[in-house]
CSV table of C-alpha atoms in Angstrom, one decimal:
chain,number,residue,atom,x,y,z
A,8,MET,CA,-7.1,-1.6,19.3
A,9,ASN,CA,-10.2,-3.5,18.1
A,10,ILE,CA,-11.3,-1.1,15.4
A,11,CYS,CA,-14.2,-3.0,13.9
A,12,ASN,CA,-15.3,-5.3,16.7
A,13,ARG,CA,-14.5,-8.5,14.9
A,14,PRO,CA,-16.2,-11.4,16.9
A,15,PRO,CA,-14.9,-14.9,17.1
A,16,ASN,CA,-16.4,-17.4,14.5
A,17,LYS,CA,-19.3,-18.9,16.4
A,18,THR,CA,-22.8,-19.8,15.4
A,19,ALA,CA,-24.3,-20.0,18.9
A,20,PRO,CA,-24.0,-18.1,22.2
A,21,GLU,CA,-21.6,-19.8,24.7
A,22,THR,CA,-24.0,-19.5,27.7
A,23,LEU,CA,-27.7,-19.4,28.3
A,24,ASP,CA,-27.5,-15.8,29.6
A,25,GLU,CA,-25.8,-14.7,26.5
A,26,ALA,CA,-28.4,-16.5,24.3
A,27,VAL,CA,-31.3,-14.7,26.0
A,28,ALA,CA,-29.6,-11.3,26.0
A,29,GLU,CA,-28.6,-11.7,22.3
A,30,VAL,CA,-32.0,-12.3,20.8
A,31,GLN,CA,-34.8,-11.8,23.3
A,32,ALA,CA,-37.4,-9.4,22.0
A,33,GLN,CA,-34.8,-7.9,19.7
A,34,ARG,CA,-35.5,-6.7,16.1
A,35,ALA,CA,-33.0,-7.3,13.3
A,36,ARG,CA,-31.2,-4.3,11.9
A,37,ARG,CA,-31.5,-3.7,8.2
A,38,ASN,CA,-28.3,-1.7,7.6
A,39,GLY,CA,-26.1,1.0,9.1
A,40,TRP,CA,-28.9,3.5,9.1
A,41,SER,CA,-31.0,1.4,11.5
A,42,TRP,CA,-31.4,2.9,15.0
A,43,PRO,CA,-29.7,3.3,17.3
A,44,LEU,CA,-26.7,4.9,15.5
A,45,HIS,CA,-23.4,4.0,17.0
A,46,ALA,CA,-21.1,6.7,18.5
A,47,PHE,CA,-18.2,5.6,16.3
A,48,GLN,CA,-20.4,6.1,13.2
A,49,ILE,CA,-21.1,9.7,14.3
A,50,ILE,CA,-17.4,10.3,15.0
A,51,ALA,CA,-16.5,9.0,11.6
A,52,TRP,CA,-18.9,11.5,9.9
A,53,LEU,CA,-17.6,14.4,12.1
A,54,LEU,CA,-14.0,13.5,11.1
A,55,TYR,CA,-15.0,13.4,7.5
A,56,ILE,CA,-16.6,16.9,7.7
A,57,PHE,CA,-13.6,18.2,9.6
A,58,PHE,CA,-11.0,16.9,7.2
A,59,ALA,CA,-13.0,18.1,4.2
A,60,LEU,CA,-13.6,21.6,5.5
A,61,VAL,CA,-10.1,22.2,6.9
A,62,GLY,CA,-8.4,20.5,4.0
A,63,PHE,CA,-10.2,22.1,1.1
A,64,GLY,CA,-11.3,25.3,2.8
A,65,ILE,CA,-8.1,26.3,4.6
A,66,LEU,CA,-5.0,24.3,3.7
A,67,VAL,CA,-5.2,23.7,0.0
A,68,PRO,CA,-6.0,27.3,-0.9
A,69,LEU,CA,-2.6,28.2,0.7
A,70,LEU,CA,-0.7,26.2,-1.8
A,71,PRO,CA,1.3,28.0,-4.6
A,72,ARG,CA,-0.9,28.7,-7.6
A,73,HIS,CA,0.7,26.1,-9.8
A,74,TRP,CA,0.0,23.4,-7.3
A,75,LEU,CA,-3.7,24.4,-6.7
A,76,PRO,CA,-5.2,22.2,-9.5
A,77,ALA,CA,-3.5,19.0,-8.2
A,78,GLY,CA,-4.3,20.1,-4.6
A,79,TYR,CA,-8.0,20.2,-5.3
A,80,ILE,CA,-8.3,17.3,-7.8
A,81,CYS,CA,-6.2,14.5,-6.3
A,82,PRO,CA,-7.6,14.5,-2.7
A,83,GLY,CA,-11.0,15.7,-3.9
A,84,ALA,CA,-11.4,12.6,-6.1
A,85,CYS,CA,-10.4,10.4,-3.2
A,86,PHE,CA,-12.9,12.1,-0.8
A,87,ILE,CA,-15.8,11.9,-3.3
A,88,TYR,CA,-15.1,8.3,-4.1
A,89,HIS,CA,-14.8,7.5,-0.4
A,90,LEU,CA,-18.2,9.2,0.2
A,91,VAL,CA,-19.9,7.1,-2.5
A,92,VAL,CA,-18.5,3.7,-1.4
A,93,HIS,CA,-18.9,4.5,2.3
A,94,LEU,CA,-22.5,5.4,1.9
A,95,THR,CA,-23.0,2.2,-0.2
A,96,ALA,CA,-21.3,0.0,2.4
A,97,VAL,CA,-23.6,1.5,5.1
A,98,SER,CA,-26.8,1.3,3.1
A,99,ILE,CA,-26.5,-2.3,1.8
A,100,ASP,CA,-28.3,-5.0,3.7
A,101,PRO,CA,-25.7,-7.7,3.9
A,102,ALA,CA,-28.2,-10.4,5.2
A,103,ASP,CA,-28.4,-13.8,3.7
A,104,ALA,CA,-30.7,-13.9,0.6
A,105,ASN,CA,-33.3,-16.0,2.4
A,106,VAL,CA,-33.3,-13.6,5.3
A,107,ARG,CA,-33.8,-10.6,3.0
A,108,GLU,CA,-36.7,-12.4,1.2
A,109,LYS,CA,-38.4,-12.9,4.6
A,110,ASN,CA,-40.2,-9.9,6.2
A,111,TYR,CA,-38.1,-9.6,9.4
A,112,VAL,CA,-39.4,-6.2,10.6
A,113,GLY,CA,-41.0,-7.6,13.8
A,114,PRO,CA,-39.3,-9.2,16.8
A,115,LEU,CA,-37.5,-12.5,16.0
A,116,ALA,CA,-37.8,-15.8,17.7
A,117,THR,CA,-36.1,-16.3,21.1
A,118,PHE,CA,-33.3,-18.8,21.0
A,119,ASN,CA,-34.0,-21.8,23.2
A,120,ARG,CA,-30.8,-23.4,24.4
A,121,ASN,CA,-32.7,-26.4,25.7
A,122,GLN,CA,-34.0,-27.2,22.2
A,123,HIS,CA,-31.0,-26.4,20.1
A,124,ALA,CA,-27.3,-26.5,20.7
A,125,HIS,CA,-26.5,-23.8,18.1
A,126,VAL,CA,-28.3,-20.9,16.5
A,127,ILE,CA,-27.5,-22.4,13.1
A,128,GLU,CA,-28.0,-26.2,12.7
A,129,ASN,CA,-28.0,-28.0,9.4
A,130,HIS,CA,-27.9,-24.7,7.5
A,131,HIS,CA,-31.1,-23.6,9.3
A,132,CYS,CA,-31.1,-20.5,11.6
A,133,HIS,CA,-33.5,-21.0,14.5
A,134,VAL,CA,-33.6,-17.2,15.2
A,135,CYS,CA,-34.1,-16.0,11.6
A,136,ASP,CA,-36.2,-19.2,11.0
A,137,VAL,CA,-34.9,-19.7,7.5
A,138,ASP,CA,-32.4,-21.9,5.7
A,139,VAL,CA,-29.1,-20.1,5.2
A,140,SER,CA,-26.0,-20.7,3.1
A,141,THR,CA,-22.9,-22.5,4.4
A,142,LYS,CA,-21.1,-19.2,4.4
A,143,SER,CA,-23.6,-17.4,6.6
A,144,LYS,CA,-23.2,-16.6,10.3
A,145,HIS,CA,-25.6,-15.0,12.7
A,146,CYS,CA,-24.5,-11.6,13.9
A,147,GLY,CA,-25.6,-11.0,17.5
A,148,THR,CA,-25.4,-7.2,17.1
A,149,CYS,CA,-27.6,-7.0,14.0
A,150,ASN,CA,-29.5,-10.1,15.0
A,151,LYS,CA,-29.6,-11.7,11.5
A,152,CYS,CA,-27.7,-14.1,9.4
A,153,VAL,CA,-25.1,-12.4,7.2
A,154,CYS,CA,-23.8,-14.2,4.1
A,155,GLY,CA,-20.0,-14.3,4.0
A,156,PHE,CA,-19.8,-12.7,7.4
A,157,ASP,CA,-16.5,-10.9,8.0
A,158,HIS,CA,-17.1,-8.7,11.0
A,159,HIS,CA,-19.5,-6.1,12.4
A,160,CYS,CA,-18.0,-2.7,11.9
A,161,LYS,CA,-18.9,0.0,14.5
A,162,TRP,CA,-17.7,2.7,12.2
A,163,LEU,CA,-20.2,1.7,9.5
A,164,ASN,CA,-22.8,0.6,12.1
A,165,ASN,CA,-23.3,-2.4,9.8
A,166,CYS,CA,-22.1,-5.9,9.2
A,167,VAL,CA,-19.5,-6.4,6.5
A,168,GLY,CA,-20.3,-9.4,4.5
A,169,GLU,CA,-20.2,-10.8,0.9
A,170,ARG,CA,-22.6,-8.1,-0.4
A,171,ASN,CA,-20.7,-5.0,0.8
A,172,TYR,CA,-17.1,-6.2,1.5
A,173,TRP,CA,-15.7,-4.7,-1.7
A,174,PHE,CA,-17.3,-1.3,-0.8
A,175,PHE,CA,-15.9,-1.5,2.7
A,176,LEU,CA,-12.4,-2.3,1.5
A,177,ASN,CA,-12.5,0.6,-1.1
A,178,SER,CA,-13.8,2.9,1.6
A,179,VAL,CA,-10.8,2.2,3.8
A,180,LEU,CA,-8.4,2.5,0.8
A,181,SER,CA,-9.8,5.8,-0.5
A,182,ALA,CA,-9.7,7.2,3.1
A,183,VAL,CA,-6.0,6.4,3.4
A,184,LEU,CA,-5.1,7.8,0.1
A,185,GLY,CA,-7.2,11.0,0.5
A,186,LEU,CA,-5.9,11.7,4.0
A,187,GLY,CA,-2.3,10.9,3.0
A,188,ILE,CA,-2.4,13.6,0.3
A,189,LEU,CA,-4.0,16.1,2.6
A,190,LEU,CA,-1.4,15.3,5.2
A,191,LEU,CA,1.3,16.2,2.8
A,192,VAL,CA,-0.5,19.5,2.1
A,193,ALA,CA,-0.9,20.3,5.8
A,194,SER,CA,2.8,19.4,6.5
A,195,TYR,CA,3.9,21.7,3.6
A,196,VAL,CA,1.8,24.6,4.9
A,197,PHE,CA,3.0,24.1,8.5
A,198,ILE,CA,6.7,23.9,7.6
A,199,GLN,CA,6.5,26.7,4.9
A,200,PHE,CA,4.9,29.0,7.5
A,201,PHE,CA,8.2,29.1,9.3
A,202,ILE,CA,10.5,29.1,6.3
A,203,ASP,CA,8.8,31.5,3.9
A,204,PRO,CA,5.2,32.3,4.6
A,205,THR,CA,5.0,34.6,1.5
A,206,MET,CA,4.8,31.3,-0.5
A,207,LEU,CA,1.5,30.6,1.1
A,208,ARG,CA,0.0,34.0,0.3
A,209,SER,CA,-0.3,33.7,-3.5
A,210,ASP,CA,-4.0,34.3,-3.6
A,211,GLN,CA,-5.0,37.7,-4.8
A,212,HIS,CA,-6.9,38.4,-1.6
A,213,PHE,CA,-3.6,38.7,0.2
A,214,ASP,CA,-2.6,41.6,-2.0
A,215,ALA,CA,-4.5,43.9,0.4
A,216,LEU,CA,-2.6,42.4,3.4
A,217,LYS,CA,1.0,42.8,2.2
A,218,ASN,CA,1.9,44.9,5.2
A,219,HIS,CA,0.0,42.8,7.7
A,220,THR,CA,1.8,39.5,7.9
A,221,GLN,CA,-0.1,38.4,11.0
A,222,HIS,CA,-3.5,38.6,9.1
A,223,TRP,CA,-4.5,35.7,7.0
A,224,PHE,CA,-7.6,34.4,5.1
A,225,VAL,CA,-9.3,31.1,5.4
A,226,PHE,CA,-12.0,29.6,3.1
A,227,LEU,CA,-10.4,31.1,0.0
A,228,PRO,CA,-11.3,32.1,-2.7
A,229,ALA,CA,-15.1,31.8,-2.4
A,230,ALA,CA,-15.8,33.0,1.1
A,231,PRO,CA,-12.6,34.6,2.6
A,232,VAL,CA,-12.7,35.0,6.3
A,233,GLU,CA,-9.9,36.9,8.1
A,234,ALA,CA,-7.9,35.0,10.7
A,235,GLN,CA,-4.8,35.4,12.7
A,236,ALA,CA,-1.5,33.6,11.8
A,237,SER,CA,-1.6,31.6,15.1
A,238,THR,CA,-5.0,30.2,14.1
A,239,ILE,CA,-3.6,28.8,10.8
A,240,LEU,CA,-0.8,27.1,12.8
A,241,VAL,CA,-3.1,25.6,15.4
A,242,ILE,CA,-5.5,24.3,12.8
A,243,ALA,CA,-2.7,22.8,10.7
A,244,GLY,CA,-1.2,21.2,13.7
A,245,ILE,CA,-4.5,19.6,14.8
A,246,PHE,CA,-5.1,18.4,11.3
A,247,ILE,CA,-1.7,16.8,11.1
A,248,LEU,CA,-2.2,15.0,14.4
A,249,LEU,CA,-5.7,13.7,13.6
A,250,SER,CA,-4.8,12.7,10.1
A,251,LEU,CA,-1.7,10.8,11.3
A,252,VAL,CA,-3.7,8.9,13.9
A,253,SER,CA,-6.5,8.1,11.3
A,254,ILE,CA,-4.0,6.9,8.7
A,255,VAL,CA,-2.2,4.6,11.1
A,256,LEU,CA,-5.4,3.0,12.3
A,257,LEU,CA,-6.9,2.8,8.8
A,258,GLY,CA,-3.6,1.6,7.3
A,259,TYR,CA,-3.4,-1.2,9.9
A,260,LEU,CA,-6.9,-2.3,9.1
A,261,LEU,CA,-6.2,-2.1,5.3
A,262,CYS,CA,-3.0,-4.2,5.6
A,263,PHE,CA,-4.8,-6.7,7.8
A,264,HIS,CA,-7.6,-7.3,5.2
A,265,ILE,CA,-5.1,-7.4,2.4
A,266,TYR,CA,-3.2,-10.0,4.3
A,267,LEU,CA,-6.4,-12.0,4.8
């Protein structure tokens, strides 16, 4: 699965049709907040909200009392750190320094295959119309030269280059760690539900439900909402499935970049 849409290393379109489609009347994108937003970017934020709400609102509060501090602090620190580095990776403009110094708000030049064999020739980009560094490549999606270009990430809706690569890598690492810890919590809750569910009812709000084992609370302790036992199981099962898929994909991406 091509997670981040890594293109081949090329500095020019392979055909004339591609050249025209790539740059004709196209504006350069500043960062991951430039419109249009990518569907994968929206999915990433929805998953973050889901994992945070379910993890810290439903699953962690069901841990035994002596585990609660670690249950909140360890994954909470990972989620907060991930939010900071993810937002930074999205917000940074990874363009080449000369491109950033130039006002590239308006439409860029149209690449003419008849005049130039490549978009970048002799360290000069004919689309951005500036001299660029030897490490820069022109991204067809963002339509600008990116210094230290690694790939264009659909999940960030931004290029990953020299200026935001460290934030991107830390974003992936913190996501794997945070989800890994919450996966352990969800697995414990799911298994303990069948072995000894009383271990999950340590919060004082459950004192009023001692004789009603099918009635549970979610979003403890701040805003308790009554729920059925089957609801807890279904939510925990969905959480485990989604977190497993996310960890496998993110873990593969992390190992690949560590290998590189």
